[in-house]
């Protein structure tokens, strides 16, 4: 066993390439970011390694304030005051982000766990099980459906319902409620299909997903 030496060397070689080949062409951008940040958007997504927020939104350093965790969950205010709630408070009250996006994704392991939180397989993962309780109301929307009967359509429903639930939790945070009341903040839910490279926008009213092109046309773009 190489204890990760090969992959660590690959990361360090990547840093070297960044320093030697990428940084010089972007030095001005990095220098402009030396003393402050003014991101437009708080982007909340899963810790899953297959999601690259900057790649799928084609954004540069300084544009997205990113919070990642297992299952892209946002505990309701007061439930679990910790990393997620403090990042939200800071992003909204101090950085004054204009948008908060919650992005769920296909083949999410956390959604598989949420499908059946009583699964004995989770007995060895007490922290994950407890964390996933923040998504339990999304599981409840599927009714009595047994985990073993859940196909891709049901898993996608669960993933989308979870994003919608987390948007609702977001509104319980005082900084978010205040910014929404002042009309200075927009919330949006996304679903990212990894193999297709497609992002869908979730409509909170209809609970349906819409292609980006359709939503974008409403911006007059
Ligand atoms: Zn995930």
PDB file of N, CA and C in Angstrom, residues 1-12:
ATOM      1  N   UNK A   1       0.834  -1.216   0.000  1.00  0.00           N
ATOM      2  CA  UNK A   1       0.000   0.000   0.000  1.00  0.00           C
ATOM      3  C   UNK A   1       0.869   1.267   0.000  1.00  0.00           C
ATOM      4  N   UNK A   2       0.522   2.215  -0.880  1.00  0.00           N
ATOM      5  CA  UNK A   2       1.388   3.404  -0.972  1.00  0.00           C
ATOM      6  C   UNK A   2       0.895   4.553  -0.093  1.00  0.00           C
ATOM      7  N   UNK A   3      -0.146   4.301   0.726  1.00  0.00           N
ATOM      8  CA  UNK A   3      -0.671   5.321   1.642  1.00  0.00           C
ATOM      9  C   UNK A   3      -0.972   6.642   0.923  1.00  0.00           C
ATOM     10  N   UNK A   4      -1.368   6.562  -0.331  1.00  0.00           N
ATOM     11  CA  UNK A   4      -1.760   7.768  -1.057  1.00  0.00           C
ATOM     12  C   UNK A   4      -0.605   8.581  -1.609  1.00  0.00           C
ATOM     13  N   UNK A   5       0.606   8.025  -1.562  1.00  0.00           N
ATOM     14  CA  UNK A   5       1.763   8.823  -2.027  1.00  0.00           C
ATOM     15  C   UNK A   5       1.653   9.216  -3.498  1.00  0.00           C
ATOM     16  N   UNK A   6       1.176   8.257  -4.322  1.00  0.00           N
ATOM     17  CA  UNK A   6       1.078   8.538  -5.768  1.00  0.00           C
ATOM     18  C   UNK A   6       0.102   9.673  -6.038  1.00  0.00           C
ATOM     19  N   UNK A   7      -1.071   9.588  -5.371  1.00  0.00           N
ATOM     20  CA  UNK A   7      -2.086  10.608  -5.638  1.00  0.00           C
ATOM     21  C   UNK A   7      -1.689  11.938  -5.023  1.00  0.00           C
ATOM     22  N   UNK A   8      -0.981  11.894  -3.912  1.00  0.00           N
ATOM     23  CA  UNK A   8      -0.516  13.146  -3.308  1.00  0.00           C
ATOM     24  C   UNK A   8       0.506  13.828  -4.227  1.00  0.00           C
ATOM     25  N   UNK A   9       1.377  13.014  -4.812  1.00  0.00           N
ATOM     26  CA  UNK A   9       2.370  13.565  -5.738  1.00  0.00           C
ATOM     27  C   UNK A   9       1.663  14.194  -6.933  1.00  0.00           C
ATOM     28  N   UNK A  10       0.563  13.555  -7.384  1.00  0.00           N
ATOM     29  CA  UNK A  10      -0.181  14.097  -8.522  1.00  0.00           C
ATOM     30  C   UNK A  10      -0.760  15.473  -8.162  1.00  0.00           C
ATOM     31  N   UNK A  11      -1.271  15.606  -6.929  1.00  0.00           N
ATOM     32  CA  UNK A  11      -1.823  16.899  -6.490  1.00  0.00           C
ATOM     33  C   UNK A  11      -0.732  17.963  -6.438  1.00  0.00           C
ATOM     34  N   UNK A  12       0.422  17.579  -5.885  1.00  0.00           N
ATOM     35  CA  UNK A  12       1.512  18.546  -5.769  1.00  0.00           C
ATOM     36  C   UNK A  12       2.030  18.959  -7.148  1.00  0.00           C
TER      37      UNK A  12
END
